[in-house]
Coordinates of C-alpha atoms in Angstrom, one line a residue:
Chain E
X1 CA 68.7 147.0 92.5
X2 CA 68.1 145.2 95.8
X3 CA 69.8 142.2 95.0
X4 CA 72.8 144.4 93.5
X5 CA 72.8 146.2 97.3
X6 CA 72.9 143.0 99.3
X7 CA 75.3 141.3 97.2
X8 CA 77.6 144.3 98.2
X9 CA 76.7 144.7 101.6
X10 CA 77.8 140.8 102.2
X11 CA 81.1 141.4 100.0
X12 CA 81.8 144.5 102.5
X13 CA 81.0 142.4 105.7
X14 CA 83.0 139.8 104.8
X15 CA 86.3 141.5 104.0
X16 CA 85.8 143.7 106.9
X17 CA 85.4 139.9 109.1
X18 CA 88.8 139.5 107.2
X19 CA 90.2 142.7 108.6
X20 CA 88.9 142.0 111.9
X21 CA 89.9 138.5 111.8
X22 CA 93.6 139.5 110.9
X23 CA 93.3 142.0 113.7
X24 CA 92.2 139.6 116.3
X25 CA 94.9 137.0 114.8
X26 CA 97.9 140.1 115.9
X27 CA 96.1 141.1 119.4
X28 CA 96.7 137.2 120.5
X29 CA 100.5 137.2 119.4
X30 CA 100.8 140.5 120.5
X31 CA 99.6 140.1 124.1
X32 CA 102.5 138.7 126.0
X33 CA 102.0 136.6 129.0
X34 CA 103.4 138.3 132.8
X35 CA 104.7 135.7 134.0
X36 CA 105.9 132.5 132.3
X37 CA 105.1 129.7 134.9
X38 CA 101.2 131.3 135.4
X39 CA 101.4 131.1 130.9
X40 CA 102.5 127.7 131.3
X41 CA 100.0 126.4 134.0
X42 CA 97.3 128.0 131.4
X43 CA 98.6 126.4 128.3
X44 CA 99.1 123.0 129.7
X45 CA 95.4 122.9 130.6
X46 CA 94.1 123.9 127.2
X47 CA 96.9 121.1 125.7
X48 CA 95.6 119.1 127.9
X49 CA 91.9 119.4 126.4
X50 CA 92.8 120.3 123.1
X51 CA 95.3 117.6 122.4
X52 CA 95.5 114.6 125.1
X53 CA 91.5 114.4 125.0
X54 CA 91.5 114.2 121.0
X55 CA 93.9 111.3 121.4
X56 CA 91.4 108.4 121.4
X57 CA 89.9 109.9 118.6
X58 CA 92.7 110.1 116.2
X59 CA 94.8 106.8 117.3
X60 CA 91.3 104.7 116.2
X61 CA 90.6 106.6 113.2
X62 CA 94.5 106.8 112.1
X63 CA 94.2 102.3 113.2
X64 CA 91.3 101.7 111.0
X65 CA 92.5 104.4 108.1
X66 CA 96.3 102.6 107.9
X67 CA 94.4 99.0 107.9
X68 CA 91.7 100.1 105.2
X69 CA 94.4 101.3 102.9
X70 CA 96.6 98.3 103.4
X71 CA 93.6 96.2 102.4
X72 CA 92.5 98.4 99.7
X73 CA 96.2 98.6 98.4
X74 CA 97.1 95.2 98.8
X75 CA 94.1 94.0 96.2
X76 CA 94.9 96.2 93.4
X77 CA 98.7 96.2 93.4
X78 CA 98.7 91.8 93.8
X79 CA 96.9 92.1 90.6
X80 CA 99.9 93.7 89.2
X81 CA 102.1 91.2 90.9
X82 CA 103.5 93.7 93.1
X83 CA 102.1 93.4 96.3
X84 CA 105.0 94.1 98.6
X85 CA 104.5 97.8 97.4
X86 CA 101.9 98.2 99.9
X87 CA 104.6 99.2 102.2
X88 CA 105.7 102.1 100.2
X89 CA 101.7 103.4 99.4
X90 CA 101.3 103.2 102.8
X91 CA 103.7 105.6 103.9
X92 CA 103.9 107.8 101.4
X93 CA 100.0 108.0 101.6
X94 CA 99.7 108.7 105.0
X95 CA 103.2 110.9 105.7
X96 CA 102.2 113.2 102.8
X97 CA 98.1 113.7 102.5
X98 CA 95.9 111.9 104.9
X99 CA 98.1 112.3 107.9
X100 CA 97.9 116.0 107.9
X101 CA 94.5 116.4 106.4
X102 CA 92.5 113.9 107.9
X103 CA 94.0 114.3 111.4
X104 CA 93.2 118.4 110.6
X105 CA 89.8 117.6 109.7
X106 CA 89.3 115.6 112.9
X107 CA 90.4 118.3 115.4
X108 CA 88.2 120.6 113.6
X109 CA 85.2 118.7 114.1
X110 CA 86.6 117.4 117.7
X111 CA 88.9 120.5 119.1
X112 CA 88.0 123.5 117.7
X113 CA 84.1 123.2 117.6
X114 CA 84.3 123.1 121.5
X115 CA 87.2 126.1 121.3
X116 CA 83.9 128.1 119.8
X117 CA 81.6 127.3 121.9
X118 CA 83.4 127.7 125.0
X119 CA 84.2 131.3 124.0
X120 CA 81.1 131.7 122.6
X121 CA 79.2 130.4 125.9
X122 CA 81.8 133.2 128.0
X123 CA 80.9 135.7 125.8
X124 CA 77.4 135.3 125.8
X125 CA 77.1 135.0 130.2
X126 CA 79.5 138.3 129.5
X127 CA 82.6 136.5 131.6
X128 CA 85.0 138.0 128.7
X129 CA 83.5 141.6 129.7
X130 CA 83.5 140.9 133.1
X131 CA 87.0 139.6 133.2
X132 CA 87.9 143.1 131.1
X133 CA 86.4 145.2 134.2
X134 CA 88.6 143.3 136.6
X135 CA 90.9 144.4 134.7
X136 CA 92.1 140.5 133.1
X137 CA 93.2 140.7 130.2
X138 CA 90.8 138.3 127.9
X139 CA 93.2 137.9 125.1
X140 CA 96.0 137.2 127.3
X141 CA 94.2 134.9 129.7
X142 CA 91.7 133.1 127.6
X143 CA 92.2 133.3 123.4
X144 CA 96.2 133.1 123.2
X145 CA 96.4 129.7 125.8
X146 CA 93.7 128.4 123.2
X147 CA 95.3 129.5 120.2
X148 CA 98.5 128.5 121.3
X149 CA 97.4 124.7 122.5
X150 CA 96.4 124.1 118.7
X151 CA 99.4 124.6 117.7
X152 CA 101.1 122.7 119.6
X153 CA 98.7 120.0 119.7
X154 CA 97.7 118.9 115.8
X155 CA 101.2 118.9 114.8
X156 CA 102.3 116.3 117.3
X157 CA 98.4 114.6 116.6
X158 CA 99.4 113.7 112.8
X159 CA 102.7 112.7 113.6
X160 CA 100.8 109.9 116.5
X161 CA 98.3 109.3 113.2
X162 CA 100.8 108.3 110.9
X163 CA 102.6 106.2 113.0
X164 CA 99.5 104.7 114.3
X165 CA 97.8 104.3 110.4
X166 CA 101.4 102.7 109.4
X167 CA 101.5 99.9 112.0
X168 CA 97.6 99.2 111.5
X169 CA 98.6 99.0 108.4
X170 CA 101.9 96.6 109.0
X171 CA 98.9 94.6 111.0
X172 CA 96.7 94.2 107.6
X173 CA 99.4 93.4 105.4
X174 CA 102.5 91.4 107.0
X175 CA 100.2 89.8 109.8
X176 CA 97.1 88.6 108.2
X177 CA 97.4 89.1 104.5
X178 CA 101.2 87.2 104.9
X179 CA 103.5 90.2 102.3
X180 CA 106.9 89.5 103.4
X181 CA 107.7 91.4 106.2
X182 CA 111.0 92.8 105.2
X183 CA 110.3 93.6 101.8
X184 CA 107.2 95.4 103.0
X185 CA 109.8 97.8 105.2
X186 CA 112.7 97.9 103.3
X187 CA 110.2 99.2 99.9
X188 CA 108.5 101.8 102.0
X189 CA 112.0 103.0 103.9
X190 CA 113.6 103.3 100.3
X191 CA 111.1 105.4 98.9
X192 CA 110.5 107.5 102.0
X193 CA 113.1 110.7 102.9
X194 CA 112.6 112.0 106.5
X195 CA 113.5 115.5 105.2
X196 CA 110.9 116.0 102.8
X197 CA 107.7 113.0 103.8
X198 CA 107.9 113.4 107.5
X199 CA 108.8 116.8 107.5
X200 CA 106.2 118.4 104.8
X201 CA 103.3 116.4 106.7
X202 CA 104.3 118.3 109.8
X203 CA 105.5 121.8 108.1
X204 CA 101.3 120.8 106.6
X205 CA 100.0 120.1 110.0
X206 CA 101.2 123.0 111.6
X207 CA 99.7 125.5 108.4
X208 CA 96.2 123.4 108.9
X209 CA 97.1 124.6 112.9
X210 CA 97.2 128.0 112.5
X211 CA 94.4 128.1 110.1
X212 CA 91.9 126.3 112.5
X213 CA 93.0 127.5 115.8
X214 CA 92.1 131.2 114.5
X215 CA 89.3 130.7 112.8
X216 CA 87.6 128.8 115.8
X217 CA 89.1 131.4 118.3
X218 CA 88.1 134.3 116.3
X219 CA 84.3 133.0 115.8
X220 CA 83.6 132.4 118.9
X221 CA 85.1 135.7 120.0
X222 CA 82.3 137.5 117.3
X223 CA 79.7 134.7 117.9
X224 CA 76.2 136.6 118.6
X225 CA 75.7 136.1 122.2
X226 CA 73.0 134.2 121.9
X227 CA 72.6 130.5 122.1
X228 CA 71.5 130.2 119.1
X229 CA 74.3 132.8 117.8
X230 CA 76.4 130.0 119.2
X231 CA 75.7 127.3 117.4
X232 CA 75.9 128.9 114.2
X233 CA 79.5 129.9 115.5
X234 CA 80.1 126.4 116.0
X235 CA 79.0 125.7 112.8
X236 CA 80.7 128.1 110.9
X237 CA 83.9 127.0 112.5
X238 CA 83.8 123.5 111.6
X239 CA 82.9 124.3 107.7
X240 CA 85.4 126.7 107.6
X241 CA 87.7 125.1 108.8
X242 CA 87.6 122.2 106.7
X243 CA 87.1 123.9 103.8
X244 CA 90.3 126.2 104.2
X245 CA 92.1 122.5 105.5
X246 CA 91.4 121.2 102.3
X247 CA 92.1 124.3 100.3
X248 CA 95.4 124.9 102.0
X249 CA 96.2 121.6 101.2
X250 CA 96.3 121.7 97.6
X251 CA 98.5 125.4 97.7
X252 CA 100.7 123.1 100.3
X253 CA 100.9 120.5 98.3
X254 CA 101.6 122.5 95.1
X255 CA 104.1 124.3 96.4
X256 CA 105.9 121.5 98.1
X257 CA 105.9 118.6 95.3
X258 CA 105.8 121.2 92.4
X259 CA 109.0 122.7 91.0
X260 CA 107.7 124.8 88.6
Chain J
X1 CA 96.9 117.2 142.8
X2 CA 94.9 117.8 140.0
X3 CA 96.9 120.1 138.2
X4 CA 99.9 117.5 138.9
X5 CA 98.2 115.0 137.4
X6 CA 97.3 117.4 134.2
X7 CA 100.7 118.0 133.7
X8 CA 101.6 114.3 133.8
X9 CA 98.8 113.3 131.1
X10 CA 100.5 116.5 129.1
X11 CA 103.5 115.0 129.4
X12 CA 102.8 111.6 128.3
X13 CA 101.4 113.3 125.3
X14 CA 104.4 114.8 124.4
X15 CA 106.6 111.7 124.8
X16 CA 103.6 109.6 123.2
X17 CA 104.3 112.6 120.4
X18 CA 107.8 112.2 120.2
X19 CA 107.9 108.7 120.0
X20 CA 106.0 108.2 116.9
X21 CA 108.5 111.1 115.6
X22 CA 111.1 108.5 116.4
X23 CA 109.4 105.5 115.3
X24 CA 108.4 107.5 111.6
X25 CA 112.1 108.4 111.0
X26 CA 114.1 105.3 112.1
X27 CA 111.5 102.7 110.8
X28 CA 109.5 104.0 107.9
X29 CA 112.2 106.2 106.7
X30 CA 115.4 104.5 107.6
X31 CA 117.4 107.2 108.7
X32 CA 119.3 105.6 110.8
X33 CA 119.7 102.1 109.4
X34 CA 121.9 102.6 107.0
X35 CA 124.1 104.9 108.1
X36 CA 125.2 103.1 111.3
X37 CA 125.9 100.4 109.5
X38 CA 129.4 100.9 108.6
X39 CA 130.5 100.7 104.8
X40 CA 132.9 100.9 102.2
X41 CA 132.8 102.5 99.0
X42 CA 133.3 100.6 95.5
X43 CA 132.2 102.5 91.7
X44 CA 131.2 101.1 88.2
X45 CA 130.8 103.1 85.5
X46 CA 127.4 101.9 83.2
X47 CA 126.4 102.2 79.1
X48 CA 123.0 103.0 80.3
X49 CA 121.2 102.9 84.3
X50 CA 117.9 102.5 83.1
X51 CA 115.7 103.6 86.4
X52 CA 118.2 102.8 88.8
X53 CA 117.8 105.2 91.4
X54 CA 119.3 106.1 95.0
X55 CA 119.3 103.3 97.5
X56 CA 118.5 101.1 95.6
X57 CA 119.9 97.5 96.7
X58 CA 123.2 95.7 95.7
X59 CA 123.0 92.1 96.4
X60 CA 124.8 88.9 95.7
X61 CA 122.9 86.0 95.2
X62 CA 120.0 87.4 96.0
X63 CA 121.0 88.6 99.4
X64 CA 121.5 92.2 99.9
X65 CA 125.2 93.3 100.5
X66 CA 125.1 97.6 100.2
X67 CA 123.1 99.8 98.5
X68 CA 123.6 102.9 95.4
X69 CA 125.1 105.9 97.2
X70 CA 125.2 108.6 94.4
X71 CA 124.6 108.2 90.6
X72 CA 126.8 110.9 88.2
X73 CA 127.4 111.5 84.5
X74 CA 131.1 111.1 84.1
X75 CA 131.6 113.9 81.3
X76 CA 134.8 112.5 79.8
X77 CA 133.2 108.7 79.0
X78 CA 129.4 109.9 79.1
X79 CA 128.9 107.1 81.1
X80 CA 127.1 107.0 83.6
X81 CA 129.2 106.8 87.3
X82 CA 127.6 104.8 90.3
X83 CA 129.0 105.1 94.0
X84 CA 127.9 101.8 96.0
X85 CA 127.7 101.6 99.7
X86 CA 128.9 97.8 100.9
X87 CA 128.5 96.4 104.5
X88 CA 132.1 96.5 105.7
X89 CA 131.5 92.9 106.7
X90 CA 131.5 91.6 103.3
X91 CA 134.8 92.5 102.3
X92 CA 135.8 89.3 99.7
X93 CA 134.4 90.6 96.6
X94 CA 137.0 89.9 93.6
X95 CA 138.1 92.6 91.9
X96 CA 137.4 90.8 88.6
X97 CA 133.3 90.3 89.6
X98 CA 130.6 92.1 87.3
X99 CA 127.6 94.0 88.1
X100 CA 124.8 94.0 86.1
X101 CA 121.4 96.2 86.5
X102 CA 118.1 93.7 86.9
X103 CA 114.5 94.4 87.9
X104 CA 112.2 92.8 90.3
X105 CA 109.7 91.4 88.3
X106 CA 108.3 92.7 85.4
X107 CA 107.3 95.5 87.0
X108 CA 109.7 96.1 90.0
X109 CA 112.3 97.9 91.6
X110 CA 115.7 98.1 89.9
X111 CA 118.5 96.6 91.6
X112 CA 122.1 95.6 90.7
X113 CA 123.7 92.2 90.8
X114 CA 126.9 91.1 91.7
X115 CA 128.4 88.3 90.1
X116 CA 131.3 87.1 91.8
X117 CA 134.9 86.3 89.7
X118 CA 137.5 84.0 90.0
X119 CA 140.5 86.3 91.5
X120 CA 142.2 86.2 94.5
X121 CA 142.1 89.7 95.1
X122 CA 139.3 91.5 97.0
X123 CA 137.9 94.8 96.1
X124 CA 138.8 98.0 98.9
X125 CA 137.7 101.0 99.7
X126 CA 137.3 103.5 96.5
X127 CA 137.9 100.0 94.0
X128 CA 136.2 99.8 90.6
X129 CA 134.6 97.4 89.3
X130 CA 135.0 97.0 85.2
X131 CA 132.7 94.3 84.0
X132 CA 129.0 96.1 83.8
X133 CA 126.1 95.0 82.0
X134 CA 123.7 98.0 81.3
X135 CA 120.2 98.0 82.5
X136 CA 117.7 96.0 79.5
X137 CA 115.8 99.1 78.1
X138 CA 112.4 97.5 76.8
X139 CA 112.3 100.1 73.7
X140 CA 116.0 98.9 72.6
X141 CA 114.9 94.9 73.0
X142 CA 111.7 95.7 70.8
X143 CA 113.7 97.7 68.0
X144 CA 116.4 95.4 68.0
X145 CA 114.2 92.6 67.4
X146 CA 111.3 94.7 64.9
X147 CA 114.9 95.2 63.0
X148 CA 116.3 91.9 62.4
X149 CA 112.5 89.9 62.1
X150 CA 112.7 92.8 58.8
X151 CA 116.4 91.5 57.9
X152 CA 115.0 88.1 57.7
X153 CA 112.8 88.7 54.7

């Protein structure tokens, strides 16, 4: 009987931190900025944290991902004979899956995690309650800059990843293991469309964005203002974000290659 | 000062951004490679294409010379009508050369080869070209041969 009670109560608190969540989500769009050069001077600051801080991160892991799948591709397709394909597995690799996913899974673990903690922390030495009494709004001056930077910021990150994971991956193949340079492009640039590779990984980027960006926003706005109530927040954001990265995915995916 | 200098590291983000944008379209995806190339437009109607697909290469000799543009059933012949893209600069094709469909490798891409005639008379914008050799299906060659290694006995 017990069981059968706590299993509900758990099913009602979690669609109610749905309802809450979705709540939240429409507060931040809702909540225009005053004035548009004090919005921008806000934004660019979290941009520049969110985004031109995560660089470092995601140029060397998108170098070493392009050059590990040109290394990995290039010994199994030259025992088909077929080497210069490399080129083409490449791109379409990185442009359609781990572009997007990898460089979302990244900024979770990177971006968002401190989004949480840093509203967490301001909630918990009550800076978002003191702010209200001064009459600031907190939605306005601190969740919607935030929200906003991510997604502006992983977009243009998985565009910098795949480009930087292709020419690690030029580096591996035409450089050292010696594929014939213009075979290796001219494979890869017949099999790749700009309006549905390039564009799909960013239409995927920007979905993985949203999803990310509210759920670390949103925890640490309900984060238990305790340090330890923190760091669950902080946790909680990074698994679920990544799980509903990888999730989305496949419903992206689906919808986008599938025609049926 | 500070802020400034914010706004320039956001800013070199953004073009950093935008550059690999650039870079993703015009070199991985060719957007641009082809089409500023100017061409002119030649047809061949085929028996069969095999795999042949969208821009894929035409080349003479080995050297590429224009790419497929479009690929349509012609209803009337049930043939199958191929649009080719040429580089404008190689403009002395004979009207009486052939094309046939060949594959890189065993297991490669399709392309189509131009062998070149003996006339006088160069191929123009909108020309056809009447001499095609369909693309070698593997299941026809196998049949084909199952049926006359059962003819011999």
């Amino acid at each position: 009987m017990k069981s059968i009670q706590s299993t509900g109560l758990s099913a009602i608190n979690s669609i109610a931190a749905f309802g809450r969540a979705g709540l939240f989500l429409i507060q931040v769009v809702l909540h225009r900025p005053k004035s548009f050069s004090g919005a921008m001077s806000l934004l660019i600051k979290q941009i520049y944290s969110v985004g031109v801080l995560s660089l470092v991160i995601i140029i060397v892991s998108g170098l070493f991902i392009g050059m590990v799948l040109g290394l990995q591709g290039y010994t199994i397709l030259a025992k088909f004979g077929s080497e210069q394909a490399v080129g083409q597995l490449l791109a379409l690799t990185l442009l359609r899956e781990l572009g997007p996913v990898v460089t979302a899974l990244l900024f979770a673990g990177r971006a968002c995690s401190a989004l949480t903690a840093e509203i967490g922390l301001m909630k918990a030495t009550e800076q978002l309650s003191s702010l209200e009494m001064m009459g600031v709004d907190p939605y306005r001056r601190i969740i919607a800059p935030r929200f906003i930077a991510g997604l502006i910021c992983l977009p243009i990150l998985c565009i910098i990843f795949s480009a930087v994971g292709i020419l690690g991956g030029e580096f591996v193949a035409v450089s050292w293991l010696q594929i014939h340079g213009g075979s290796f492009w001219s494979l890869m640039q017949q099999s790749v469309y700009f309006s549905t590779d390039v564009v799909n990984g960013v239409i995927k980027a920007f979905c993985f964005a949203i999803a990310t960006t509210w759920i670390a926003v949103f925890q640490g706005y309900e984060c238990e203002p305790t340090s330890e109530g923190i760091g669950k927040a902080t946790t909680r954001t990074v698994v679920l974000g990544s799980l509903s990265i990888l999730a989305l995915d496949f419903i992206l995916t689906a919808a986008m290659i599938g025609d049926f | 000062m500070k802020s400034k200098q914010l706004e320039l590291m956001v800013g070199l983000f953004v073009v950093l951004g935008f550059a690999a944008l650039a870079y993703l379209a015009i070199q991985v995806s060719g957007l641009s490679g082809a089409s500023s190339k100017d061409v002119y437009q030649i047809q061949a109607r085929f028996d069969d294409i095999g795999g042949l697909t969208q821009r894929a290469k035409v080349s003479i000799a080995g050297v590429t010379v224009g790419e497929v543009d479009s690929i349509v059933l012609d209803k009337e012949l049930y043939m199958a009508l191929v649009t080719f893209n040429i580089y404008a600069d190689v403009q002395n094709i004979p009207i009486d050369s052939s094309l046939a469909i060949l594959t890189n490798g065993l297991l490669g891409e399709k392309y189509v080869g131009v062998s070149i005639g003996a006339e006088e008379e160069y191929l123009i914008q909108g020309g056809e070209l009447y001499d095609t050799q369909s693309a070698l299906v593997l299941e026809n060659l196998i049949s084909q041969f199952l049926f006359e290694s059962t003819q011999g006995d």
